[in-house]
Amino acid sequence: MARTIADLETPCILIDLEKVEANLQRAQAHADANGYALRPHIKTHKLPRFAKRQLELGARGITVQKLGEAEVMAAAGLDDLFLPYNILGAAKLARLKALNDKVTIAVTADSPDTVAGYAQAFSTGKPLTVLVECDTGSKRCGVQTPAQALALARQIQGSPGLRFGGLMTYPPGGKLDATEAWLREAIDLFTQAGIAVPKVTSGNTPDMWRTGQSVVTERRPGTYIYYDRMQVAAGAASFDDCALTVLATVVSRPTANRIVLDSGSKTLSNDIGNLEGYGLIKGTDITLKYLNEEHGVIELATPSDTPRVGDRVQIIPNHVCVVSNLFDVVNLVTGDTVVETVPVAARGRVD
């Protein structure tokens, strides 16, 4: 007899397979219609089965954020990986070299020191493709000017064992014009220097839908597979598109205004951004006011005797990428039917 959601212990993750498929198809269709390659980021779902489905639909390859994720995906048969991160230290460079021998993988660098480390590790054997990471306004990693990007590309080109793979950025949300201007200036500089830029790859789900004419040739959205409150607030999706929810149980009703759930900070993300509350109860406008480690607390504006102790609710997370990394397994569902419970293969692979 098939299991249903009612058979599951809480807190746990539910993933609506029909919504996942609709989200994946919509994004791939948009990429195809707008002439850019899609290289989805698997840091959101961390599941080889979904990465393979993204490729089946037309994705160019996948993006991973850490060596551990890359190793998991490579072991599952994914063989075209982009790791947009500075890889440092002899042990990690040895692992990167082992991966590079098995699959197609590219990385990034934003400093001469990182490039020098790559050059030393890859002085023999199969060359490593390295892209220059550009800070176009997110104030995270990345070279600060197009001139610095050109200088680093020249260092990559001049290093035996390395290949210059292009430019990479993670743009600040809602500032596509500034990002575009930065990248165009860089490409003009590279053109004047006679250096080809094989690709320009950019991230983030919300801005994927606002492409227009762009020098970006590849995009790396991740959250679009599930969506969350932050994505809805950014205009990237509706709550009906949100494919992942946390199933929780009401464990206490101390007052007519207070509802306590078995889902605290070890279940839901503390990320709040510009939102109010730490998650939204699906189908309502009720949010969690605060989280303890094992408790999620709701304070109702108007006293109510429902939901009662023992009742269950589904929570739409603020930031779904963090939540999916907090669980060992997820439940794939269609309607109320649990199709399968699967391990989150790349969960916790933070190295």
Short mmCIF file of C-alpha atoms in Angstrom, two decimals:
data_model
loop_
_atom_site.label_atom_id
_atom_site.label_comp_id
_atom_site.label_asym_id
_atom_site.label_seq_id
_atom_site.Cartn_x
_atom_site.Cartn_y
_atom_site.Cartn_z
CA MET A 1 0.00 0.00 0.00
CA ALA A 2 1.39 3.39 -0.98
CA ARG A 3 2.52 5.71 1.77
CA THR A 4 0.90 9.10 2.17
CA ILE A 5 2.05 12.33 3.74
CA ALA A 6 0.06 11.33 6.85
CA ASP A 7 2.49 8.42 7.35
CA LEU A 8 5.55 10.67 7.64
CA GLU A 9 7.17 11.75 10.88
CA THR A 10 7.82 15.46 11.34
CA PRO A 11 9.63 17.66 10.78
CA CYS A 12 10.43 16.51 7.26
CA ILE A 13 10.75 17.82 3.73
CA LEU A 14 8.14 17.38 1.03
CA ILE A 15 9.06 17.95 -2.62
CA ASP A 16 6.21 18.25 -5.09
CA LEU A 17 7.44 16.45 -8.21
CA GLU A 18 4.89 18.05 -10.52
CA LYS A 19 5.95 21.53 -9.46
CA VAL A 20 9.62 20.62 -9.82
CA GLU A 21 9.06 19.45 -13.38
CA ALA A 22 7.08 22.56 -14.28
CA ASN A 23 9.79 24.81 -12.82
CA LEU A 24 12.56 23.02 -14.69
CA GLN A 25 10.72 23.06 -18.00
CA ARG A 26 9.82 26.74 -17.69
CA ALA A 27 13.43 27.77 -17.04
CA GLN A 28 14.86 25.67 -19.86
CA ALA A 29 12.28 27.04 -22.28
CA HIS A 30 13.24 30.57 -21.28
CA ALA A 31 16.93 29.83 -21.82
CA ASP A 32 16.24 28.32 -25.23
CA ALA A 33 14.04 31.23 -26.27
CA ASN A 34 16.60 33.82 -25.15
CA GLY A 35 19.67 32.14 -26.60
CA TYR A 36 21.75 31.46 -23.51
CA ALA A 37 23.06 28.22 -22.06
CA LEU A 38 21.60 27.00 -18.77
CA ARG A 39 24.02 25.51 -16.26
CA PRO A 40 21.87 24.93 -13.15
CA HIS A 41 23.36 25.18 -9.69
CA ILE A 42 22.79 21.97 -7.74
CA LYS A 43 23.51 23.56 -4.33
CA THR A 44 19.73 23.93 -3.92
CA HIS A 45 18.62 20.33 -4.45
CA LYS A 46 21.92 18.38 -4.08
CA LEU A 47 20.30 15.39 -5.82
CA PRO A 48 21.89 13.65 -8.83
CA ARG A 49 18.43 12.60 -10.08
CA PHE A 50 17.36 16.22 -10.48
CA ALA A 51 20.71 17.22 -12.00
CA LYS A 52 20.26 14.50 -14.61
CA ARG A 53 16.73 15.67 -15.33
CA GLN A 54 18.00 19.21 -15.85
CA LEU A 55 20.46 17.87 -18.41
CA GLU A 56 17.75 15.82 -20.12
CA LEU A 57 15.75 18.99 -20.60
CA GLY A 58 18.68 20.75 -22.28
CA ALA A 59 21.03 22.17 -19.66
CA ARG A 60 24.65 22.61 -20.81
CA GLY A 61 26.09 21.13 -17.61
CA ILE A 62 25.77 21.72 -13.90
CA THR A 63 27.23 24.10 -11.34
CA VAL A 64 28.51 22.96 -7.95
CA GLN A 65 29.82 25.11 -5.12
CA LYS A 66 32.25 22.84 -3.31
CA LEU A 67 34.64 20.01 -4.13
CA GLY A 68 32.52 17.58 -2.13
CA GLU A 69 29.47 18.39 -4.25
CA ALA A 70 31.54 17.95 -7.40
CA GLU A 71 32.78 14.55 -6.22
CA VAL A 72 29.25 13.36 -5.44
CA MET A 73 27.92 14.48 -8.80
CA ALA A 74 30.88 13.02 -10.72
CA ALA A 75 30.43 9.69 -8.93
CA ALA A 76 26.78 9.73 -10.04
CA GLY A 77 27.78 10.12 -13.70
CA LEU A 78 27.57 13.89 -14.16
CA ASP A 79 30.59 14.80 -16.25
CA ASP A 80 30.41 18.52 -17.13
CA LEU A 81 30.88 20.56 -13.95
CA PHE A 82 31.59 24.19 -13.11
CA LEU A 83 32.89 24.99 -9.64
CA PRO A 84 32.89 28.81 -9.26
CA TYR A 85 35.14 28.97 -6.24
CA ASN A 86 38.77 29.65 -5.36
CA ILE A 87 40.33 26.24 -4.60
CA LEU A 88 43.32 26.56 -2.28
CA GLY A 89 45.70 24.19 -0.47
CA ALA A 90 47.59 21.10 -1.55
CA ALA A 91 44.95 18.60 -0.40
CA LYS A 92 42.07 20.28 -2.22
CA LEU A 93 44.14 20.90 -5.33
CA ALA A 94 45.01 17.18 -5.42
CA ARG A 95 41.29 16.33 -5.25
CA LEU A 96 40.58 18.86 -7.98
CA LYS A 97 43.26 17.31 -10.16
CA ALA A 98 41.76 13.86 -9.62
CA LEU A 99 38.35 15.18 -10.66
CA ASN A 100 39.80 16.95 -13.70
CA ASP A 101 41.29 13.66 -14.85
CA LYS A 102 37.84 12.02 -14.78
CA VAL A 103 35.38 14.67 -15.94
CA THR A 104 35.19 18.08 -17.57
CA ILE A 105 35.47 20.64 -14.79
CA ALA A 106 36.22 24.35 -14.65
CA VAL A 107 36.94 26.59 -11.67
CA THR A 108 37.39 30.29 -10.96
CA ALA A 109 40.11 32.54 -9.59
CA ASP A 110 40.17 36.16 -8.49
CA SER A 111 43.80 36.54 -7.42
CA PRO A 112 47.32 35.85 -8.73
CA ASP A 113 47.88 33.61 -5.69
CA THR A 114 44.99 31.32 -6.63
CA VAL A 115 46.16 31.10 -10.23
CA ALA A 116 49.71 30.31 -9.08
CA GLY A 117 48.35 27.44 -6.97
CA TYR A 118 46.46 26.03 -9.94
CA ALA A 119 49.53 26.38 -12.15
CA GLN A 120 51.70 24.47 -9.73
CA ALA A 121 49.18 21.65 -9.26
CA PHE A 122 48.43 21.32 -12.99
CA SER A 123 51.91 21.74 -14.42
CA THR A 124 51.59 18.22 -15.83
CA GLY A 125 48.69 16.19 -17.13
CA LYS A 126 45.30 17.35 -18.35
CA PRO A 127 44.96 21.16 -18.40
CA LEU A 128 42.54 22.92 -16.04
CA THR A 129 40.05 25.51 -17.30
CA VAL A 130 39.99 28.63 -15.13
CA LEU A 131 37.53 31.53 -15.37
CA VAL A 132 38.14 34.95 -13.85
CA GLU A 133 35.60 35.85 -11.18
CA CYS A 134 34.41 39.44 -11.44
CA ASP A 135 32.83 41.50 -8.65
CA THR A 136 30.13 43.39 -10.54
CA GLY A 137 28.56 44.75 -7.38
CA SER A 138 27.79 41.87 -5.02
CA LYS A 139 30.85 42.71 -2.89
CA ARG A 140 31.80 39.11 -2.40
CA CYS A 141 34.72 37.52 -4.27
CA GLY A 142 35.98 38.79 -7.62
CA VAL A 143 38.43 41.16 -9.27
CA GLN A 144 37.37 44.76 -8.82
CA THR A 145 38.03 46.18 -12.29
CA PRO A 146 38.04 45.01 -15.91
CA ALA A 147 41.76 45.81 -16.02
CA GLN A 148 42.37 43.37 -13.17
CA ALA A 149 40.31 40.77 -15.02
CA LEU A 150 42.52 41.18 -18.08
CA ALA A 151 45.71 40.91 -16.03
CA LEU A 152 44.51 37.71 -14.38
CA ALA A 153 43.44 36.22 -17.71
CA ARG A 154 46.94 36.91 -19.05
CA GLN A 155 48.44 35.12 -16.05
CA ILE A 156 46.18 32.13 -16.69
CA GLN A 157 47.10 32.06 -20.37
CA GLY A 158 50.79 32.26 -19.50
CA SER A 159 50.63 29.35 -17.06
CA PRO A 160 51.36 25.88 -18.49
CA GLY A 161 48.58 23.52 -17.57
CA LEU A 162 45.89 26.20 -17.41
CA ARG A 163 43.33 27.41 -19.95
CA PHE A 164 41.47 30.71 -19.76
CA GLY A 165 37.76 29.85 -19.76
CA GLY A 166 36.07 33.25 -19.66
CA LEU A 167 34.45 35.55 -17.11
CA MET A 168 32.17 34.64 -14.21
CA THR A 169 30.04 36.83 -11.95
CA TYR A 170 27.31 36.67 -9.36
CA PRO A 171 25.47 39.95 -9.92
CA PRO A 172 23.80 42.01 -7.21
CA GLY A 173 20.04 41.50 -7.28
CA GLY A 174 18.10 43.95 -9.41
CA LYS A 175 21.19 45.68 -10.84
CA LEU A 176 21.50 44.03 -14.21
CA ASP A 177 22.31 47.27 -16.02
CA ALA A 178 25.34 47.94 -13.83
CA THR A 179 26.50 44.34 -14.19
CA GLU A 180 26.05 44.48 -17.96
CA ALA A 181 28.05 47.70 -18.19
CA TRP A 182 30.89 46.19 -16.15
CA LEU A 183 31.04 43.09 -18.31
CA ARG A 184 30.82 45.01 -21.58
CA GLU A 185 33.71 47.20 -20.53
CA ALA A 186 35.72 44.08 -19.71
CA ILE A 187 34.95 42.41 -23.03
CA ASP A 188 35.92 45.57 -24.92
CA LEU A 189 39.23 45.58 -23.06
CA PHE A 190 39.82 41.91 -23.87
CA THR A 191 38.97 42.52 -27.53
CA GLN A 192 41.47 45.37 -27.72
CA ALA A 193 44.08 43.07 -26.20
CA GLY A 194 43.30 40.34 -28.74
CA ILE A 195 42.14 37.86 -26.10
CA ALA A 196 38.98 35.87 -26.80
CA VAL A 197 36.46 35.42 -24.00
CA PRO A 198 35.04 31.89 -24.46
CA LYS A 199 32.05 32.46 -22.18
CA VAL A 200 30.47 34.93 -19.79
CA THR A 201 28.58 33.14 -17.03
CA SER A 202 26.27 34.80 -14.53
CA GLY A 203 24.23 33.57 -11.60
CA ASN A 204 21.05 34.10 -9.59
CA THR A 205 17.49 32.95 -10.13
CA PRO A 206 15.46 36.18 -9.97
CA ASP A 207 17.43 37.97 -12.68
CA MET A 208 17.24 34.94 -14.98
CA TRP A 209 13.81 36.18 -16.06
CA ARG A 210 15.06 39.68 -16.94
CA THR A 211 17.64 38.90 -19.59
CA GLY A 212 17.15 41.13 -22.64
CA GLN A 213 20.15 41.80 -24.84
CA SER A 214 23.18 40.71 -22.86
CA VAL A 215 26.81 39.70 -23.20
CA VAL A 216 26.05 36.86 -20.77
CA THR A 217 26.20 33.54 -22.61
CA GLU A 218 25.44 31.21 -19.70
CA ARG A 219 23.32 31.47 -16.56
CA ARG A 220 23.54 29.44 -13.35
CA PRO A 221 20.21 29.61 -11.49
CA GLY A 222 19.73 27.21 -8.59
CA THR A 223 16.72 28.07 -6.47
CA TYR A 224 14.34 27.98 -9.44
CA ILE A 225 13.86 24.23 -9.04
CA TYR A 226 12.04 24.73 -5.71
CA TYR A 227 11.60 28.51 -5.17
CA ASP A 228 10.96 30.01 -1.72
CA ARG A 229 9.66 33.14 0.00
CA MET A 230 12.68 35.19 -1.05
CA GLN A 231 12.18 34.27 -4.69
CA VAL A 232 8.49 35.12 -4.51
CA ALA A 233 9.34 38.48 -2.91
CA ALA A 234 11.82 39.12 -5.73
CA GLY A 235 9.11 38.49 -8.33
CA ALA A 236 10.67 35.32 -9.72
CA ALA A 237 7.74 33.05 -8.89
CA SER A 238 4.44 32.70 -7.06
CA PHE A 239 3.72 30.67 -3.95
CA ASP A 240 2.00 28.14 -6.22
CA ASP A 241 5.42 27.48 -7.80
CA CYS A 242 7.09 26.62 -4.48
CA ALA A 243 7.87 22.92 -4.72
CA LEU A 244 9.54 22.32 -1.35
CA THR A 245 7.79 22.64 1.97
CA VAL A 246 8.63 21.56 5.51
CA LEU A 247 5.95 19.40 7.08
CA ALA A 248 5.61 20.28 10.78
CA THR A 249 3.39 19.35 13.70
CA VAL A 250 1.77 21.64 16.24
CA VAL A 251 3.31 20.49 19.54
CA SER A 252 1.90 23.15 21.84
CA ARG A 253 -0.87 25.77 22.14
CA PRO A 254 0.08 27.61 25.35
CA THR A 255 -2.30 30.48 24.57
CA ALA A 256 -5.03 31.26 22.08
CA ASN A 257 -2.52 33.38 20.16
CA ARG A 258 0.57 31.17 20.29
CA ILE A 259 1.24 28.11 18.14
CA VAL A 260 4.43 26.13 18.64
CA LEU A 261 5.72 23.82 15.89
CA ASP A 262 8.38 21.10 15.98
CA SER A 263 10.47 23.05 13.45
CA GLY A 264 13.10 25.44 14.76
CA SER A 265 16.47 26.72 13.61
CA LYS A 266 17.71 23.16 13.03
CA THR A 267 14.91 22.76 10.49
CA LEU A 268 14.37 26.20 8.96
CA SER A 269 16.82 28.83 7.84
CA ASN A 270 17.53 31.85 10.02
CA ASP A 271 17.85 33.88 6.81
CA ILE A 272 15.24 36.62 6.86
CA GLY A 273 16.39 39.17 4.28
CA ASN A 274 13.70 41.79 3.86
CA LEU A 275 10.96 39.39 4.90
CA GLU A 276 8.86 39.26 8.02
CA GLY A 277 9.02 35.97 9.87
CA TYR A 278 10.96 32.73 9.41
CA GLY A 279 8.67 30.87 7.05
CA LEU A 280 5.11 31.03 5.76
CA ILE A 281 2.37 28.52 6.55
CA LYS A 282 1.24 27.31 3.14
CA GLY A 283 -2.17 28.57 2.08
CA THR A 284 -2.25 31.32 4.73
CA ASP A 285 -0.64 34.65 5.54
CA ILE A 286 0.69 33.32 8.87
CA THR A 287 4.44 33.47 9.44
CA LEU A 288 6.71 32.08 12.15
CA LYS A 289 7.65 34.93 14.49
CA TYR A 290 10.81 33.38 15.89
CA LEU A 291 12.80 30.16 16.08
CA ASN A 292 14.52 28.28 18.88
CA GLU A 293 16.61 25.23 18.08
CA GLU A 294 13.67 22.82 18.10
CA HIS A 295 10.67 25.15 18.21
CA GLY A 296 9.07 27.42 15.64
CA VAL A 297 6.71 29.92 17.24
CA ILE A 298 3.72 31.62 15.66
CA GLU A 299 1.96 34.54 17.34
CA LEU A 300 -1.51 35.03 15.90
CA ALA A 301 -2.87 38.56 15.58
CA THR A 302 -6.34 37.26 16.47
CA PRO A 303 -6.96 34.51 19.05
CA SER A 304 -7.94 31.15 17.54
CA ASP A 305 -8.34 27.57 18.72
CA THR A 306 -7.03 26.14 15.44
CA PRO A 307 -4.81 24.56 14.44
CA ARG A 308 -4.87 22.25 17.44
CA VAL A 309 -2.10 20.24 19.10
CA GLY A 310 -1.27 17.35 16.78
CA ASP A 311 -2.39 19.13 13.62
CA ARG A 312 0.09 19.42 10.76
CA VAL A 313 1.05 22.35 8.58
CA GLN A 314 3.35 22.87 5.61
CA ILE A 315 5.90 25.69 5.80
CA ILE A 316 7.30 27.52 2.77
CA PRO A 317 10.89 28.39 3.80
CA ASN A 318 12.47 31.80 3.45
CA HIS A 319 15.64 30.39 1.87
CA VAL A 320 15.20 26.89 0.55
CA CYS A 321 18.87 26.17 -0.28
CA VAL A 322 19.82 26.21 3.39
CA VAL A 323 16.82 24.11 4.42
CA SER A 324 17.54 21.32 1.95
CA ASN A 325 21.06 21.08 3.41
CA LEU A 326 19.67 20.51 6.92
CA PHE A 327 17.99 17.16 6.14
CA ASP A 328 19.49 13.76 5.39
CA VAL A 329 16.49 12.72 3.28
CA VAL A 330 13.63 14.32 1.37
CA ASN A 331 10.22 12.93 0.47
CA LEU A 332 9.21 13.13 -3.18
CA VAL A 333 5.45 13.48 -3.40
CA THR A 334 2.64 13.68 -5.90
CA GLY A 335 -0.46 15.05 -4.25
CA ASP A 336 -0.68 13.27 -0.89
CA THR A 337 1.21 10.20 -2.11
CA VAL A 338 4.84 9.70 -1.10
CA VAL A 339 6.50 8.45 -4.28
CA GLU A 340 9.93 7.91 -2.74
CA THR A 341 12.14 8.96 0.16
CA VAL A 342 15.67 9.66 -1.05
CA PRO A 343 18.95 10.71 0.59
CA VAL A 344 20.24 14.21 -0.09
CA ALA A 345 23.41 12.90 -1.71
CA ALA A 346 25.52 16.05 -1.55
CA ARG A 347 24.15 17.22 1.80
CA GLY A 348 26.78 18.52 4.18
CA ARG A 349 29.53 18.35 1.56
CA VAL A 350 30.91 21.75 2.48
CA ASP A 351 34.58 21.06 1.76
#
